[in-house]
Coordinates of C-alpha atoms in Angstrom, one line a residue:
Chain J
M1 CA 16.9 44.8 13.8
R2 CA 16.7 41.1 13.9
H3 CA 14.5 39.5 11.2
L4 CA 12.0 36.8 12.0
T5 CA 13.3 33.3 11.4
D6 CA 11.5 31.0 9.0
D7 CA 10.5 28.8 11.9
E8 CA 9.0 31.8 13.8
I9 CA 7.0 32.9 10.7
Q10 CA 5.7 29.3 10.1
D11 CA 4.8 28.8 13.8
Y12 CA 3.0 32.2 13.7
L13 CA 1.1 31.2 10.6
D14 CA 0.3 27.7 11.8
T15 CA -0.7 28.4 15.4
G16 CA -0.5 32.1 15.9
L17 CA 2.5 31.7 18.2
N18 CA 3.9 35.0 19.5
A19 CA 1.3 36.8 17.4
I20 CA 1.6 40.2 19.0
A21 CA 5.4 40.4 18.8
V22 CA 5.4 39.0 15.2
E23 CA 2.8 41.5 14.0
Q24 CA 4.6 44.4 15.7
H25 CA 7.8 43.4 13.8
L26 CA 6.0 43.0 10.5
A27 CA 4.6 46.5 10.8
E28 CA 8.2 47.8 10.7
C29 CA 10.0 45.2 8.5
S30 CA 9.3 44.9 4.8
D31 CA 11.7 42.0 4.3
C32 CA 9.7 39.9 6.8
R33 CA 6.4 41.1 5.4
E34 CA 7.6 39.8 2.0
A35 CA 8.6 36.5 3.6
V36 CA 5.2 36.2 5.3
A37 CA 3.4 37.0 2.1
A38 CA 5.3 34.3 0.3
Y39 CA 4.5 31.8 3.0
R40 CA 0.8 32.8 2.9
L41 CA 0.8 32.1 -0.8
I42 CA 2.4 28.7 -0.3
Y43 CA -0.2 27.8 2.4
T44 CA -3.0 28.8 0.2
A45 CA -1.7 27.0 -2.9
A46 CA -1.0 23.8 -0.9
A47 CA -4.5 23.8 0.6
E48 CA -6.2 24.4 -2.7
E49 CA -4.8 21.8 -5.0
P50 CA -7.1 20.8 -7.8
E51 CA -8.8 17.5 -7.4
I52 CA -6.9 14.6 -9.0
E53 CA -8.7 13.1 -11.9
L54 CA -8.5 9.4 -12.4
S55 CA -9.5 7.5 -15.5
A56 CA -13.3 7.0 -16.0
Q57 CA -13.0 3.2 -15.5
F58 CA -11.0 3.5 -12.3
T59 CA -13.8 2.9 -9.8
D60 CA -15.7 0.4 -12.0
R61 CA -12.6 -1.7 -12.5
L62 CA -11.7 -1.6 -8.8
V63 CA -15.2 -2.5 -7.8
E64 CA -15.2 -5.6 -10.0
R65 CA -11.7 -6.7 -8.7
A66 CA -12.9 -6.1 -5.1
V67 CA -16.1 -8.1 -5.6
I68 CA -14.2 -11.1 -7.1
A69 CA -11.6 -11.0 -4.4
A70 CA -14.2 -10.8 -1.7
K71 CA -16.1 -13.9 -2.8
P72 CA -14.0 -16.6 -1.2
E73 CA -14.2 -14.7 2.1
I74 CA -18.0 -14.4 2.1
V75 CA -19.0 -17.7 0.7
P76 CA -19.1 -20.6 3.2
A77 CA -18.1 -22.8 0.3
S78 CA -14.5 -21.8 0.8
S79 CA -14.2 -23.2 4.3
S80 CA -16.4 -26.2 3.6
S81 CA -14.4 -26.9 0.5
R82 CA -11.3 -27.0 2.6
S83 CA -12.9 -29.6 4.9
Y84 CA -14.2 -31.6 1.9
A85 CA -10.7 -31.6 0.6
G86 CA -9.5 -33.1 3.9
V87 CA -12.2 -35.8 3.8
F88 CA -11.3 -36.6 0.2
W89 CA -7.7 -36.9 0.9
A90 CA -8.3 -39.1 4.0
A91 CA -10.7 -41.3 1.9
G92 CA -8.1 -41.5 -0.8
V93 CA -5.4 -42.6 1.5
A94 CA -7.7 -45.1 3.2
V95 CA -8.6 -46.7 -0.1
M96 CA -5.0 -46.8 -1.1
L97 CA -4.0 -48.5 2.1
A98 CA -7.0 -50.9 1.7
V99 CA -5.9 -51.8 -1.8
L100 CA -2.3 -52.4 -0.6
Y101 CA -3.6 -54.5 2.3
Y102 CA -5.9 -56.6 0.2
F103 CA -3.8 -57.2 -2.9
T104 CA -0.4 -57.5 -1.3
N105 CA 1.1 -59.0 1.8
S106 CA 3.1 -55.8 2.4
F107 CA 1.8 -55.3 5.9
D108 CA 2.9 -58.7 6.9
V109 CA 6.3 -58.1 5.4
I110 CA 6.6 -54.7 7.0
S111 CA 5.7 -55.9 10.4
Q112 CA 7.9 -58.9 10.0
L113 CA 10.8 -56.7 8.9
G114 CA 10.1 -54.4 11.8
I115 CA 10.3 -57.3 14.3
E116 CA 13.2 -59.0 12.7
Y117 CA 15.4 -56.0 11.9
W118 CA 14.4 -53.4 14.5
T119 CA 17.3 -54.3 16.7
K120 CA 19.5 -55.4 13.9
F121 CA 20.2 -52.2 11.9
S122 CA 23.1 -53.9 10.1
E123 CA 20.5 -56.2 8.5
W124 CA 18.8 -53.2 6.9
T125 CA 22.0 -52.0 5.3
A126 CA 22.6 -55.5 4.0
L127 CA 19.1 -55.5 2.6
M128 CA 19.4 -52.1 0.8
P129 CA 21.1 -53.3 -2.4
S130 CA 18.5 -55.9 -3.0
W131 CA 15.4 -53.8 -3.5
T132 CA 14.2 -56.1 -6.2
A133 CA 14.1 -59.0 -3.7
L134 CA 12.2 -56.8 -1.3
W135 CA 9.6 -55.8 -3.8
E136 CA 9.1 -59.4 -4.8
K137 CA 8.8 -60.4 -1.1
I138 CA 6.2 -57.8 -0.5
G139 CA 4.3 -58.9 -3.6
I140 CA 3.8 -55.4 -5.2
R141 CA 3.3 -55.4 -9.0
P142 CA 3.6 -52.3 -11.0
D143 CA -0.1 -52.3 -11.9
L144 CA -1.0 -52.5 -8.2
I145 CA 1.1 -49.3 -7.6
L146 CA -0.9 -47.5 -10.3
V147 CA -4.3 -48.3 -8.8
P148 CA -3.9 -46.2 -5.6
I149 CA -2.4 -43.4 -7.6
I150 CA -5.3 -43.3 -10.0
I151 CA -7.7 -43.4 -7.1
L152 CA -6.0 -40.5 -5.4
A153 CA -6.1 -38.5 -8.7
L154 CA -9.8 -39.2 -9.1
F155 CA -10.5 -37.9 -5.6
G156 CA -8.4 -34.8 -6.4
V157 CA -10.3 -34.1 -9.6
L158 CA -13.6 -34.6 -7.9
D159 CA -12.7 -32.3 -5.1
H160 CA -11.5 -29.6 -7.5
A161 CA -14.7 -29.9 -9.6
L162 CA -16.8 -29.5 -6.5
R163 CA -15.0 -26.4 -5.3
T164 CA -15.1 -24.8 -8.7
A165 CA -18.9 -25.5 -9.0
R166 CA -19.6 -24.0 -5.6
R167 CA -17.5 -20.9 -6.3
G168 CA -19.3 -20.5 -9.7
K169 CA -22.7 -20.8 -8.0
A170 CA -21.7 -18.2 -5.4
M171 CA -20.6 -15.7 -8.0
F172 CA -23.8 -16.3 -10.0
L173 CA -25.9 -15.7 -6.9
A174 CA -24.0 -12.5 -6.2
Chain N
M1 CA -19.6 7.2 7.6
T2 CA -17.5 4.3 6.4
E3 CA -16.0 3.8 9.9
D4 CA -19.4 2.4 10.8
R5 CA -18.7 -1.3 11.4
S6 CA -21.7 -2.5 9.5
E7 CA -20.7 -0.5 6.5
I8 CA -17.2 -2.1 6.7
Q9 CA -18.8 -5.5 7.0
K10 CA -20.7 -4.9 3.8
V11 CA -17.4 -4.0 2.1
V12 CA -15.8 -7.1 3.4
A13 CA -18.8 -9.2 2.3
G14 CA -18.4 -7.9 -1.3
D15 CA -21.4 -5.6 -1.4
R16 CA -20.9 -3.6 -4.7
Q17 CA -22.5 -0.4 -3.4
A18 CA -20.6 -0.4 -0.1
I19 CA -17.3 -1.0 -2.0
R20 CA -18.1 1.9 -4.3
R21 CA -18.9 4.2 -1.4
F22 CA -15.7 3.1 0.3
I23 CA -13.6 3.9 -2.8
E24 CA -15.3 7.3 -3.2
Q25 CA -14.8 8.2 0.4
Y26 CA -11.1 7.4 0.5
R27 CA -10.1 8.0 -3.1
K28 CA -8.9 11.5 -2.3
L29 CA -6.7 10.4 0.6
V30 CA -5.2 7.5 -1.4
T31 CA -4.6 9.6 -4.5
H32 CA -3.1 12.5 -2.5
I33 CA -0.5 10.2 -1.0
V34 CA 0.2 8.0 -4.1
F35 CA 0.3 11.0 -6.5
K36 CA 2.7 12.8 -4.3
M37 CA 5.0 9.8 -3.7
I38 CA 5.1 8.4 -7.2
P39 CA 6.9 10.6 -9.7
S40 CA 6.0 8.6 -12.9
E41 CA 2.5 9.7 -14.0
H42 CA 1.7 6.5 -15.9
D43 CA 2.3 4.3 -12.8
R44 CA 0.2 6.3 -10.3
E45 CA -3.2 4.9 -11.1
D46 CA -2.0 1.3 -11.0
V47 CA -0.5 2.0 -7.6
C48 CA -3.8 3.4 -6.4
Q49 CA -5.6 0.3 -7.6
N50 CA -3.0 -1.9 -5.8
V51 CA -3.5 0.2 -2.6
F52 CA -7.3 -0.3 -2.7
M53 CA -6.9 -4.0 -3.3
K54 CA -4.5 -4.2 -0.4
L55 CA -7.1 -2.3 1.7
F56 CA -9.8 -4.8 0.7
E57 CA -7.5 -7.7 1.5
N58 CA -6.7 -6.4 5.0
L59 CA -10.0 -4.8 5.8
P60 CA -11.3 -8.0 7.6
G61 CA -8.4 -7.6 10.0
F62 CA -9.1 -4.0 10.8
R63 CA -9.9 -3.8 14.5
F64 CA -11.0 -0.1 14.7
E65 CA -8.2 0.6 17.1
S66 CA -6.9 3.4 15.0
K67 CA -8.6 5.9 12.7
M68 CA -9.6 4.4 9.4
S69 CA -8.0 7.3 7.5
T70 CA -4.7 6.8 9.3
W71 CA -4.8 3.1 8.6
I72 CA -5.6 3.7 4.9
G73 CA -2.9 6.4 4.7
R74 CA -0.3 4.0 6.1
I75 CA -1.1 1.3 3.6
A76 CA -1.1 3.9 0.7
Y77 CA 2.3 5.2 1.9
N78 CA 3.8 1.7 2.4
Q79 CA 2.6 0.6 -1.1
S80 CA 4.1 3.7 -2.6
L81 CA 7.4 3.1 -0.7
N82 CA 7.4 -0.5 -2.0
F83 CA 6.9 0.7 -5.5
L84 CA 9.7 3.3 -5.3
D85 CA 12.0 0.7 -3.8
K86 CA 11.2 -1.7 -6.6
M87 CA 11.8 1.0 -9.2
K88 CA 14.9 2.1 -7.3
V89 CA 13.8 5.7 -7.0
P90 CA 15.7 7.5 -4.3
L91 CA 13.2 8.7 -1.6
F92 CA 14.8 12.0 -0.7
E93 CA 16.1 13.1 -4.1
D94 CA 14.9 16.6 -4.7
L95 CA 14.1 17.4 -8.3
V96 CA 15.8 20.7 -7.6
D97 CA 19.3 20.6 -6.2
E98 CA 19.1 21.8 -2.6
D99 CA 22.7 22.9 -2.6
R100 CA 22.2 25.5 -5.3
T101 CA 22.5 29.0 -4.1
V102 CA 19.7 31.5 -4.4
D103 CA 22.0 33.5 -6.7
S104 CA 22.4 30.6 -9.0
V105 CA 18.7 30.1 -9.2
S106 CA 18.1 33.8 -9.7
A107 CA 20.4 33.6 -12.7
E108 CA 18.0 31.1 -14.3
I109 CA 15.0 33.2 -13.7
A110 CA 12.6 32.8 -16.5
D111 CA 11.8 35.6 -18.8
P112 CA 9.1 37.9 -17.3
H113 CA 7.0 37.3 -20.4
D114 CA 7.1 33.5 -19.7
L115 CA 6.1 34.2 -16.1
A116 CA 3.2 36.2 -17.3
E117 CA 2.0 33.3 -19.4
Q118 CA 1.7 31.1 -16.3
A119 CA -1.8 30.8 -15.1
D120 CA -1.4 32.3 -11.7
T121 CA 0.7 32.3 -8.6
A122 CA -0.9 29.2 -7.1
D123 CA 0.0 27.3 -10.2
R124 CA 3.6 28.4 -10.0
I125 CA 3.8 27.3 -6.4
R126 CA 2.2 24.0 -7.2
C127 CA 4.9 23.5 -9.9
E128 CA 7.5 24.1 -7.3
I129 CA 5.8 21.7 -4.9
E130 CA 6.1 19.0 -7.5
K131 CA 9.8 19.5 -7.5
L132 CA 10.2 18.7 -3.8
S133 CA 11.2 15.2 -2.8
P134 CA 8.3 12.7 -2.4
P135 CA 8.1 12.7 1.4
Y136 CA 8.1 16.5 1.6
R137 CA 5.3 16.7 -1.0
T138 CA 3.4 14.1 0.9
I139 CA 3.7 15.8 4.2
L140 CA 2.8 19.2 2.7
T141 CA -0.3 17.7 1.1
L142 CA -1.5 15.7 4.2
Y143 CA -1.1 18.8 6.4
H144 CA -2.6 21.5 4.2
L145 CA -5.0 19.6 2.0
D146 CA -6.1 16.7 4.2
E147 CA -5.8 18.8 7.3
M148 CA -4.0 16.0 9.3
S149 CA -2.1 16.6 12.5
Y150 CA 1.6 15.9 12.9
N151 CA 0.6 12.9 15.0
E152 CA -1.6 11.5 12.2
I153 CA 1.0 12.1 9.6
G154 CA 3.6 10.6 11.8
D155 CA 1.4 7.5 12.2
I156 CA 1.1 7.2 8.4
M157 CA 4.8 7.7 7.6
K158 CA 6.2 6.1 10.7
L159 CA 8.0 9.3 11.7
P160 CA 8.2 11.0 15.1
E161 CA 6.0 14.2 15.3
G162 CA 9.1 16.3 15.6
T163 CA 10.5 14.9 12.4
V164 CA 7.2 15.5 10.6
K165 CA 7.2 19.2 11.8
S166 CA 10.8 19.6 10.8
Y167 CA 10.2 18.2 7.3
L168 CA 7.1 20.3 6.9
F169 CA 9.0 23.5 7.9
R170 CA 11.9 22.6 5.6
A171 CA 9.7 21.9 2.7
R172 CA 7.9 25.3 3.0
R173 CA 11.2 27.1 3.6
Q174 CA 12.6 25.6 0.4
L175 CA 9.4 26.7 -1.5
K176 CA 9.7 30.2 -0.1
E177 CA 13.3 30.5 -1.1
R178 CA 12.6 29.3 -4.6
L179 CA 9.7 31.6 -4.9
L180 CA 11.6 34.6 -3.8
A181 CA 14.5 33.7 -6.0
R182 CA 12.5 32.9 -9.1
Y183 CA 9.7 35.3 -9.0
G184 CA 11.1 38.2 -7.0
S185 CA 9.2 40.4 -4.7
E186 CA 5.6 40.3 -3.5
E187 CA 4.5 42.9 -6.0
R188 CA 5.5 40.7 -8.9
W189 CA 3.3 37.8 -7.7
Q190 CA 0.1 39.9 -7.8

């Protein structure tokens, strides 16, 4: 007598496949009855696993993390802060260019250089070693380089402070 | 029902109560997958936290084109895989050597008095389930405990339906062989 295969038994238990033939065989075969009984126990045990217990703080901790993580998404401050940042940076660059334009004759020098040397690349290479002469020609002084940098930094700090304040206000309101 | 779009919107918006309901609704599914995939007990809860944070991060992009439970299951499974990969834990390493013969297992059969001390047959079987490789344990749990179809399990684990069925049958066959070898005939289980 051919015994039932494991696949036949599992198909029978899962879907009732070939139920009549399988049950007829089981009525006569103790080995297969034993196998089916073992499978039934496995099915029952797998379907009745005790609930997994997590630590008492699991959900609370997760809720807090989720709420904090959700804030930048729900508060319009996030997107507006980004646009403010763009405005601040643009303003910073504009002020820096204005300072350079007002206090130096760099623009004249640059345009002059562009006209004079655009078609004469070899002149640029000749100019390269004498950076000091170029700086003097442009009229930039070290203190004038610091001014735009300080202005940019101030705008950066202002932007950061504004964003922090808006986020703090949003969390407080939540 | 958390699949309700407005409820999901509340979760995305950071509504505490909605987040709590979401966690409670899907905690079982996430823990079933993570606890079956991650062998180290002390890491499981952290991985569950990371799974939920990943879910909250990706929830705004959920388009309701698939079942929420399948989407969540997939993220839980992928996070678990990433963790196992990071820890260099082999995915299909069975805690019991599959090549051992039934005879060699029988030779190790515990003393009948020890068996009697075990709570009941279901506990013994669950002990054996824990010794299966992580993907087998996960498929077994998703099929029997979460009552998912081969198709849903395949979606979660990125496996063809045929492979899911094959793994499931193989896992149960291994369990049956171990049970018969370790605990003997049907009468002894009663």
